[in-house]
GROMACS .gro file of C-alpha atoms in nm:
model
  370
    1MET     CA    1   9.627  10.578   8.806
    2HIS     CA    2   9.673  10.268   8.594
    3PRO     CA    3   9.639   9.977   8.837
    4THR     CA    4   9.952   9.802   8.713
    5GLN     CA    5  10.171  10.089   8.833
    6ASN     CA    6  10.330  10.016   9.172
    7PRO     CA    7  10.551  10.304   9.298
    8ASP     CA    8  10.860  10.184   9.484
    9PRO     CA    9  10.816  10.293   9.850
   10SER     CA   10  11.190  10.261   9.912
   11ASP     CA   11  11.275  10.520   9.646
   12PRO     CA   12  11.268  10.869   9.807
   13THR     CA   13  11.277  11.029   9.463
   14ALA     CA   14  10.972  10.846   9.330
   15GLY     CA   15  10.753  11.158   9.342
   16ASN     CA   16  10.719  11.148   9.722
   17ASN     CA   17  10.814  11.501   9.828
   18GLU     CA   18  10.643  11.490  10.167
   19GLY     CA   19  10.882  11.457  10.459
   20LEU     CA   20  10.782  11.168  10.683
   21VAL     CA   21  10.770  11.191  11.062
   22THR     CA   22  10.757  10.909  11.318
   23VAL     CA   23  10.419  10.866  11.488
   24THR     CA   24  10.390  10.640  11.797
   25GLU     CA   25  10.063  10.470  11.890
   26PRO     CA   26   9.955  10.692  12.183
   27MET     CA   27   9.776  10.457  12.424
   28GLU     CA   28  10.020  10.167  12.472
   29GLY     CA   29  10.322  10.259  12.259
   30ALA     CA   30  10.241   9.941  12.063
   31PHE     CA   31  10.391  10.047  11.730
   32THR     CA   32  10.548  10.327  11.529
   33ILE     CA   33  10.469  10.435  11.174
   34GLN     CA   34  10.610  10.695  10.935
   35MET     CA   35  10.348  10.951  10.827
   36PRO     CA   36  10.362  11.273  10.622
   37GLY     CA   37  10.459  11.580  10.822
   38GLY     CA   38  10.207  11.862  10.824
   39TRP     CA   39   9.913  11.631  10.749
   40ARG     CA   40   9.635  11.539  10.994
   41ASN     CA   41   9.763  11.203  11.115
   42GLN     CA   42   9.601  10.944  11.341
   43ALA     CA   43   9.732  10.600  11.439
   44TYR     CA   44   9.572  10.361  11.683
   45LEU     CA   45   9.537   9.994  11.774
   46GLN     CA   46   9.213   9.807  11.716
   47ARG     CA   47   9.185   9.544  11.991
   48GLU     CA   48   8.928   9.264  11.985
   49HIS     CA   49   8.997   8.994  12.243
   50ASP     CA   50   9.352   8.873  12.167
   51MET     CA   51   9.360   9.016  11.812
   52ASN     CA   52   9.534   9.345  11.735
   53ARG     CA   53   9.519   9.545  11.411
   54ILE     CA   54   9.709   9.863  11.319
   55ILE     CA   55   9.480  10.140  11.189
   56ALA     CA   56   9.614  10.470  11.053
   57SER     CA   57   9.479  10.762  10.853
   58SER     CA   58   9.634  11.073  10.704
   59VAL     CA   59   9.455  11.373  10.549
   60SER     CA   60   9.636  11.641  10.348
   61PRO     CA   61   9.628  11.999  10.478
   62ASP     CA   62   9.380  12.105  10.208
   63GLY     CA   63   9.157  11.805  10.278
   64GLY     CA   64   9.173  11.692   9.916
   65THR     CA   65   9.372  11.372   9.971
   66MET     CA   66   9.299  11.094  10.223
   67ILE     CA   67   9.500  10.780  10.302
   68TYR     CA   68   9.354  10.500  10.515
   69LEU     CA   69   9.556  10.196  10.628
   70GLY     CA   70   9.336   9.910  10.753
   71ASP     CA   71   8.962   9.881  10.815
   72PRO     CA   72   8.837   9.778  11.163
   73ARG     CA   73   8.513   9.642  11.012
   74ILE     CA   74   8.688   9.344  10.847
   75PRO     CA   75   8.684   9.031  11.068
   76TYR     CA   76   8.946   8.756  11.086
   77PHE     CA   77   8.863   8.425  10.918
   78MET     CA   78   8.903   8.051  10.975
   79GLU     CA   79   8.859   7.801  10.694
   80PRO     CA   80   8.596   7.533  10.773
   81ASN     CA   81   8.772   7.243  10.946
   82PRO     CA   82   8.615   6.949  11.136
   83TYR     CA   83   8.906   6.956  11.384
   84ILE     CA   84   8.837   7.313  11.500
   85ASN     CA   85   8.649   7.316  11.830
   86PRO     CA   86   8.341   7.539  11.775
   87GLN     CA   87   8.340   7.626  12.147
   88LEU     CA   88   8.686   7.785  12.110
   89MET     CA   89   8.551   7.991  11.818
   90ALA     CA   90   8.265   8.111  12.039
   91PHE     CA   91   8.513   8.273  12.280
   92ASN     CA   92   8.635   8.503  11.999
   93PRO     CA   93   8.344   8.635  11.786
   94SER     CA   94   8.582   8.857  11.586
   95PHE     CA   95   8.656   8.535  11.393
   96ARG     CA   96   8.430   8.415  11.113
   97MET     CA   97   8.422   8.063  10.964
   98GLN     CA   98   8.457   8.113  10.587
   99PRO     CA   99   8.656   7.953  10.301
  100TYR     CA  100   8.962   8.145  10.183
  101SER     CA  101   8.884   8.414   9.926
  102PRO     CA  102   9.150   8.538   9.677
  103ALA     CA  103   9.216   8.910   9.703
  104GLU     CA  104   9.051   9.017   9.376
  105GLY     CA  105   8.710   8.864   9.453
  106PHE     CA  106   8.721   8.962   9.822
  107PHE     CA  107   8.796   9.330   9.761
  108GLN     CA  108   8.561   9.363   9.463
  109ASP     CA  109   8.285   9.255   9.704
  110TYR     CA  110   8.425   9.498   9.964
  111LEU     CA  111   8.402   9.793   9.721
  112ARG     CA  112   8.049   9.701   9.617
  113GLN     CA  113   7.944   9.683   9.983
  114PHE     CA  114   8.094  10.014  10.099
  115PHE     CA  115   8.101  10.224   9.781
  116GLY     CA  116   7.838  10.067   9.555
  117ARG     CA  117   7.572  10.323   9.648
  118VAL     CA  118   7.802  10.625   9.641
  119PRO     CA  119   7.712  10.864   9.355
  120GLY     CA  120   7.930  10.820   9.047
  121PHE     CA  121   8.099  10.500   9.169
  122ARG     CA  122   8.271  10.297   8.897
  123VAL     CA  123   8.576  10.069   8.876
  124THR     CA  124   8.830  10.190   8.620
  125GLY     CA  125   9.100   9.919   8.637
  126THR     CA  126   9.220   9.605   8.816
  127ALA     CA  127   9.565   9.447   8.847
  128GLU     CA  128   9.788   9.286   9.110
  129SER     CA  129   9.974   9.471   9.388
  130PRO     CA  130  10.309   9.289   9.422
  131GLU     CA  131  10.478   9.565   9.626
  132TYR     CA  132  10.209   9.572   9.896
  133GLN     CA  133  10.207   9.191   9.895
  134ARG     CA  134  10.584   9.191   9.953
  135ILE     CA  135  10.552   9.444  10.239
  136LEU     CA  136  10.293   9.232  10.424
  137ALA     CA  137  10.489   8.910  10.366
  138GLU     CA  138  10.799   9.074  10.519
  139GLU     CA  139  10.590   9.202  10.812
  140ALA     CA  140  10.461   8.847  10.874
  141ARG     CA  141  10.814   8.705  10.851
  142ARG     CA  142  10.934   8.945  11.121
  143SER     CA  143  10.654   8.807  11.343
  144GLY     CA  144  10.766   8.450  11.278
  145HIS     CA  145  10.497   8.352  11.025
  146GLN     CA  146  10.516   8.216  10.672
  147THR     CA  147  10.212   8.315  10.468
  148ARG     CA  148  10.054   8.236  10.133
  149SER     CA  149   9.882   8.538   9.979
  150THR     CA  150   9.718   8.696   9.676
  151SER     CA  151   9.697   9.068   9.596
  152VAL     CA  152   9.493   9.315   9.396
  153CYS     CA  153   9.503   9.683   9.301
  154ILE     CA  154   9.165   9.830   9.206
  155ALA     CA  155   9.133  10.184   9.068
  156PHE     CA  156   8.790  10.343   9.104
  157GLU     CA  157   8.609  10.678   9.104
  158HIS     CA  158   8.314  10.838   9.280
  159ASN     CA  159   8.171  11.181   9.358
  160HIS     CA  160   8.226  11.343   9.698
  161LYS     CA  161   8.038  11.662   9.788
  162GLY     CA  162   7.985  11.727   9.418
  163GLN     CA  163   8.352  11.677   9.326
  164PRO     CA  164   8.494  11.384   9.128
  165MET     CA  165   8.735  11.181   9.340
  166ARG     CA  166   8.994  10.938   9.201
  167CYS     CA  167   9.075  10.644   9.427
  168VAL     CA  168   9.278  10.326   9.448
  169LEU     CA  169   9.259  10.023   9.680
  170HIS     CA  170   9.552   9.790   9.740
  171GLY     CA  171   9.447   9.465   9.910
  172VAL     CA  172   9.604   9.134  10.016
  173THR     CA  173   9.442   8.820  10.158
  174SER     CA  174   9.690   8.596  10.344
  175THR     CA  175   9.667   8.248  10.496
  176VAL     CA  176   9.856   8.099  10.790
  177GLY     CA  177   9.748   7.736  10.826
  178THR     CA  178   9.367   7.734  10.841
  179ALA     CA  179   9.346   8.103  10.943
  180TRP     CA  180   9.338   8.388  10.692
  181HIS     CA  181   9.292   8.764  10.700
  182ALA     CA  182   9.250   9.061  10.467
  183GLU     CA  183   9.458   9.382  10.480
  184LEU     CA  184   9.418   9.693  10.265
  185PHE     CA  185   9.490  10.060  10.220
  186THR     CA  186   9.295  10.314  10.017
  187VAL     CA  187   9.398  10.647   9.868
  188SER     CA  188   9.143  10.907   9.755
  189THR     CA  189   9.217  11.246   9.601
  190THR     CA  190   9.043  11.526   9.418
  191GLY     CA  191   9.376  11.617   9.258
  192SER     CA  192   9.583  11.464   8.980
  193GLU     CA  193   9.866  11.299   9.178
  194LEU     CA  194   9.706  10.966   9.272
  195ASP     CA  195  10.023  10.771   9.177
  196ARG     CA  196  10.243  10.985   9.401
  197HIS     CA  197  10.007  10.955   9.697
  198SER     CA  198   9.983  10.577   9.644
  199GLY     CA  199  10.362  10.559   9.669
  200LEU     CA  200  10.341  10.760   9.991
  201ALA     CA  201  10.085  10.511  10.131
  202LEU     CA  202  10.315  10.221  10.043
  203ARG     CA  203  10.600  10.392  10.230
  204MET     CA  204  10.372  10.431  10.532
  205ALA     CA  205  10.272  10.062  10.521
  206ALA     CA  206  10.635   9.951  10.488
  207SER     CA  207  10.740  10.162  10.788
  208ARG     CA  208  10.511   9.998  11.049
  209ARG     CA  209  10.708   9.845  11.336
  210LEU     CA  210  10.579   9.679  11.652
  211ASN     CA  211  10.741   9.768  11.985
  212PRO     CA  212  10.928   9.440  12.071
  213ALA     CA  213  10.858   9.469  12.446
  214TRP     CA  214  10.487   9.527  12.380
  215ALA     CA  215  10.472   9.234  12.134
  216GLU     CA  216  10.635   8.998  12.387
  217ALA     CA  217  10.387   9.103  12.657
  218GLN     CA  218  10.098   9.038  12.417
  219ARG     CA  219  10.222   8.685  12.347
  220GLY     CA  220  10.217   8.612  12.719
  221LEU     CA  221   9.864   8.749  12.756
  222GLN     CA  222   9.744   8.548  12.457
  223ALA     CA  223   9.881   8.226  12.607
  224GLN     CA  224   9.700   8.301  12.936
  225ARG     CA  225   9.371   8.367  12.756
  226LEU     CA  226   9.395   8.044  12.559
  227ALA     CA  227   9.464   7.848  12.877
  228MET     CA  228   9.167   8.009  13.055
  229GLY     CA  229   8.940   7.935  12.758
  230GLN     CA  230   9.043   7.568  12.759
  231GLN     CA  231   8.982   7.546  13.135
  232GLN     CA  232   8.627   7.671  13.083
  233ILE     CA  233   8.566   7.411  12.811
  234ASP     CA  234   8.713   7.134  13.030
  235HIS     CA  235   8.488   7.241  13.319
  236ILE     CA  236   8.177   7.220  13.098
  237HIS     CA  237   8.285   6.877  12.972
  238ASN     CA  238   8.344   6.749  13.328
  239MET     CA  239   8.008   6.880  13.446
  240THR     CA  240   7.836   6.699  13.160
  241GLN     CA  241   8.010   6.371  13.248
  242VAL     CA  242   7.915   6.404  13.616
  243GLN     CA  243   7.551   6.470  13.530
  244THR     CA  244   7.541   6.177  13.285
  245GLN     CA  245   7.699   5.940  13.537
  246GLY     CA  246   7.460   6.048  13.812
  247HIS     CA  247   7.161   5.994  13.586
  248TYR     CA  248   7.283   5.643  13.497
  249GLN     CA  249   7.325   5.553  13.865
  250ARG     CA  250   6.976   5.679  13.944
  251MET     CA  251   6.831   5.463  13.668
  252GLN     CA  252   7.011   5.157  13.812
  253GLY     CA  253   6.866   5.239  14.154
  254ILE     CA  254   6.516   5.246  14.011
  255GLN     CA  255   6.565   4.904  13.849
  256ALA     CA  256   6.712   4.756  14.173
  257PHE     CA  257   6.462   4.888  14.423
  258GLY     CA  258   6.154   4.896  14.205
  259GLN     CA  259   5.849   5.112  14.206
  260ALA     CA  260   5.885   5.205  14.573
  261ASN     CA  261   6.182   5.430  14.498
  262THR     CA  262   6.018   5.616  14.208
  263GLY     CA  263   5.918   5.910  14.428
  264MET     CA  264   6.271   5.948  14.564
  265HIS     CA  265   6.411   5.938  14.214
  266GLU     CA  266   6.172   6.209  14.095
  267GLN     CA  267   6.271   6.428  14.390
  268ARG     CA  268   6.640   6.391  14.312
  269MET     CA  269   6.575   6.466  13.944
  270ALA     CA  270   6.382   6.781  14.036
  271GLN     CA  271   6.671   6.901  14.255
  272SER     CA  272   6.921   6.825  13.980
  273ASP     CA  273   6.708   7.008  13.722
  274ALA     CA  274   6.675   7.311  13.950
  275GLN     CA  275   7.051   7.323  14.001
  276HIS     CA  276   7.109   7.288  13.628
  277GLN     CA  277   6.856   7.562  13.551
  278ALA     CA  278   7.022   7.794  13.803
  279TRP     CA  279   7.363   7.723  13.651
  280THR     CA  280   7.222   7.784  13.300
  281ALA     CA  281   7.057   8.111  13.409
  282GLN     CA  282   7.386   8.232  13.559
  283SER     CA  283   7.577   8.138  13.242
  284ASN     CA  284   7.318   8.316  13.025
  285ALA     CA  285   7.340   8.628  13.241
  286GLN     CA  286   7.719   8.630  13.214
  287HIS     CA  287   7.697   8.583  12.838
  288GLN     CA  288   7.440   8.863  12.806
  289GLY     CA  289   7.664   9.096  13.004
  290TRP     CA  290   7.956   9.006  12.778
  291MET     CA  291   7.743   9.072  12.465
  292GLU     CA  292   7.633   9.410  12.602
  293GLN     CA  293   7.998   9.501  12.667
  294GLN     CA  294   8.084   9.402  12.309
  295SER     CA  295   7.801   9.625  12.182
  296ARG     CA  296   7.938   9.917  12.383
  297ASP     CA  297   8.289   9.846  12.251
  298ASP     CA  298   8.153   9.831  11.894
  299ALA     CA  299   7.980  10.165  11.946
  300MET     CA  300   8.303  10.321  12.077
  301GLN     CA  301   8.494  10.172  11.782
  302GLN     CA  302   8.241  10.313  11.533
  303ALA     CA  303   8.267  10.653  11.704
  304ARG     CA  304   8.647  10.649  11.660
  305VAL     CA  305   8.614  10.551  11.294
  306ASN     CA  306   8.353  10.826  11.242
  307ALA     CA  307   8.587  11.080  11.404
  308ILE     CA  308   8.871  10.976  11.172
  309ARG     CA  309   8.654  10.997  10.861
  310GLU     CA  310   8.466  11.309  10.978
  311GLU     CA  311   8.133  11.128  10.957
  312HIS     CA  312   7.818  11.067  11.161
  313THR     CA  313   7.612  10.748  11.170
  314VAL     CA  314   7.239  10.824  11.148
  315VAL     CA  315   6.944  10.584  11.179
  316ASP     CA  316   6.597  10.627  11.030
  317GLY     CA  317   6.262  10.511  11.166
  318SER     CA  318   6.302  10.171  10.999
  319GLY     CA  319   6.631  10.105  11.176
  320ASP     CA  320   6.843  10.151  10.861
  321THR     CA  321   7.176  10.330  10.917
  322TYR     CA  322   7.361  10.574  10.693
  323GLN     CA  323   7.711  10.729  10.694
  324VAL     CA  324   7.695  11.108  10.646
  325ASP     CA  325   7.939  11.397  10.678
  326SER     CA  326   7.974  11.547  11.027
  327HIS     CA  327   7.924  11.911  10.933
  328HIS     CA  328   7.552  11.951  11.015
  329GLU     CA  329   7.323  11.926  11.317
  330ARG     CA  330   7.027  11.752  11.146
  331TYR     CA  331   6.995  11.510  10.855
  332TYR     CA  332   6.697  11.422  10.637
  333VAL     CA  333   6.713  11.094  10.441
  334ASN     CA  334   6.540  11.016  10.111
  335GLN     CA  335   6.484  10.638  10.132
  336ARG     CA  336   6.393  10.617   9.765
  337ASP     CA  337   6.744  10.693   9.641
  338ASN     CA  338   6.953  10.678   9.967
  339THR     CA  339   7.050  11.047   9.947
  340TYR     CA  340   7.040  11.289  10.236
  341ILE     CA  341   7.026  11.662  10.313
  342GLY     CA  342   7.226  11.810  10.602
  343THR     CA  343   7.083  12.122  10.772
  344GLY     CA  344   7.118  12.343  11.073
  345ASP     CA  345   6.954  12.269  11.407
  346THR     CA  346   6.643  12.486  11.344
  347THR     CA  347   6.548  12.347  11.002
  348GLU     CA  348   6.237  12.127  11.011
  349VAL     CA  349   6.139  11.873  10.746
  350ASN     CA  350   5.864  12.103  10.610
  351ASP     CA  351   6.126  12.374  10.556
  352LEU     CA  352   6.302  12.161  10.290
  353ARG     CA  353   6.062  12.274  10.016
  354ARG     CA  354   6.168  12.637  10.077
  355THR     CA  355   6.538  12.581  10.148
  356HIS     CA  356   6.618  12.302   9.900
  357GLY     CA  357   6.327  12.290   9.656
  358VAL     CA  358   6.230  11.928   9.735
  359ASP     CA  359   5.910  11.753   9.841
  360PRO     CA  360   5.935  11.713  10.221
  361ASP     CA  361   5.707  11.405  10.203
  362ASP     CA  362   5.999  11.217  10.042
  363PHE     CA  363   6.227  11.275  10.343
  364GLU     CA  364   6.251  11.140  10.697
  365GLU     CA  365   6.477  11.272  10.970
  366GLY     CA  366   6.761  11.041  11.072
  367LYS     CA  367   6.879  11.050  11.431
  368ILE     CA  368   7.253  11.081  11.495
  369VAL     CA  369   7.389  10.776  11.679
  370ARG     CA  370   7.601  10.903  11.971
   0.00000   0.00000   0.00000
């Protein structure tokens, strides 16, 4: 595919022969999306605090073509601003403070991060993606937002299970005030109809519609969360003022009554410190529990992504993780070149010389992360 080609998703004759069917997000009925009938389709909502992102994937019946809309690994961003309260940012760690990045630079870095080590990876062309940019701008307008955005279309190739795979990424980075986010879809195929499948992906992206009743309920919940977050910040501020005022009064008492009251002052300070330490310990315990819950949620999220992409996450003895296909029971990783060998459950590392003709000393077994 030449990256300057942008199939028109509204044209049903533009090489898109697949009949589309309506798929409803299954857990909350949050949105609907048009997806190709007869393909393996999945659509779900990624929820992190008060942020929601539509994720969808579609795999052709022969497994040779894959379409992915969205990536749950991409955070939301806030441009550095001295007027942004850092405590409010701490309540939503899915945000990252980072200057706005135009789409071309952002998604070139994205491809290097997630595909740079894949065998045979190379970029074959770069251009803009005005049609996808228009789709996302219209989607934002329906939600009551005016955005400024840039777009990119990057064609690239890599090898998958020994087969050459042609791919394209369409990406947009959009700003609303000091906030900005990145949206994308990718199409990968072992066949020759990358342009036609890219047009199909554009039709899918253009068809996304939020359930109005669900969207209204989410706005109410978001307002409640913001109010609760501000109440917590106000409480911390008030506690600090009370402690500061009490300390000042104690110092005045020392000056007024002299050395005789020093012991009483030290006793009061010790009590205050003990109370403060207890309050701090409780806050730390609550924060630790919250962090552990986030870790569990991240693990569940990664498991869902792995299920969609038919992958496992494995970790070696050094703590490094790798994404591998999900068709084997055991995996042996060569840390020199980041390749791996998948085997059955009974194959040991010393068997690799006989079964695969390699030096088993070069390989270490990676454990599947469940």
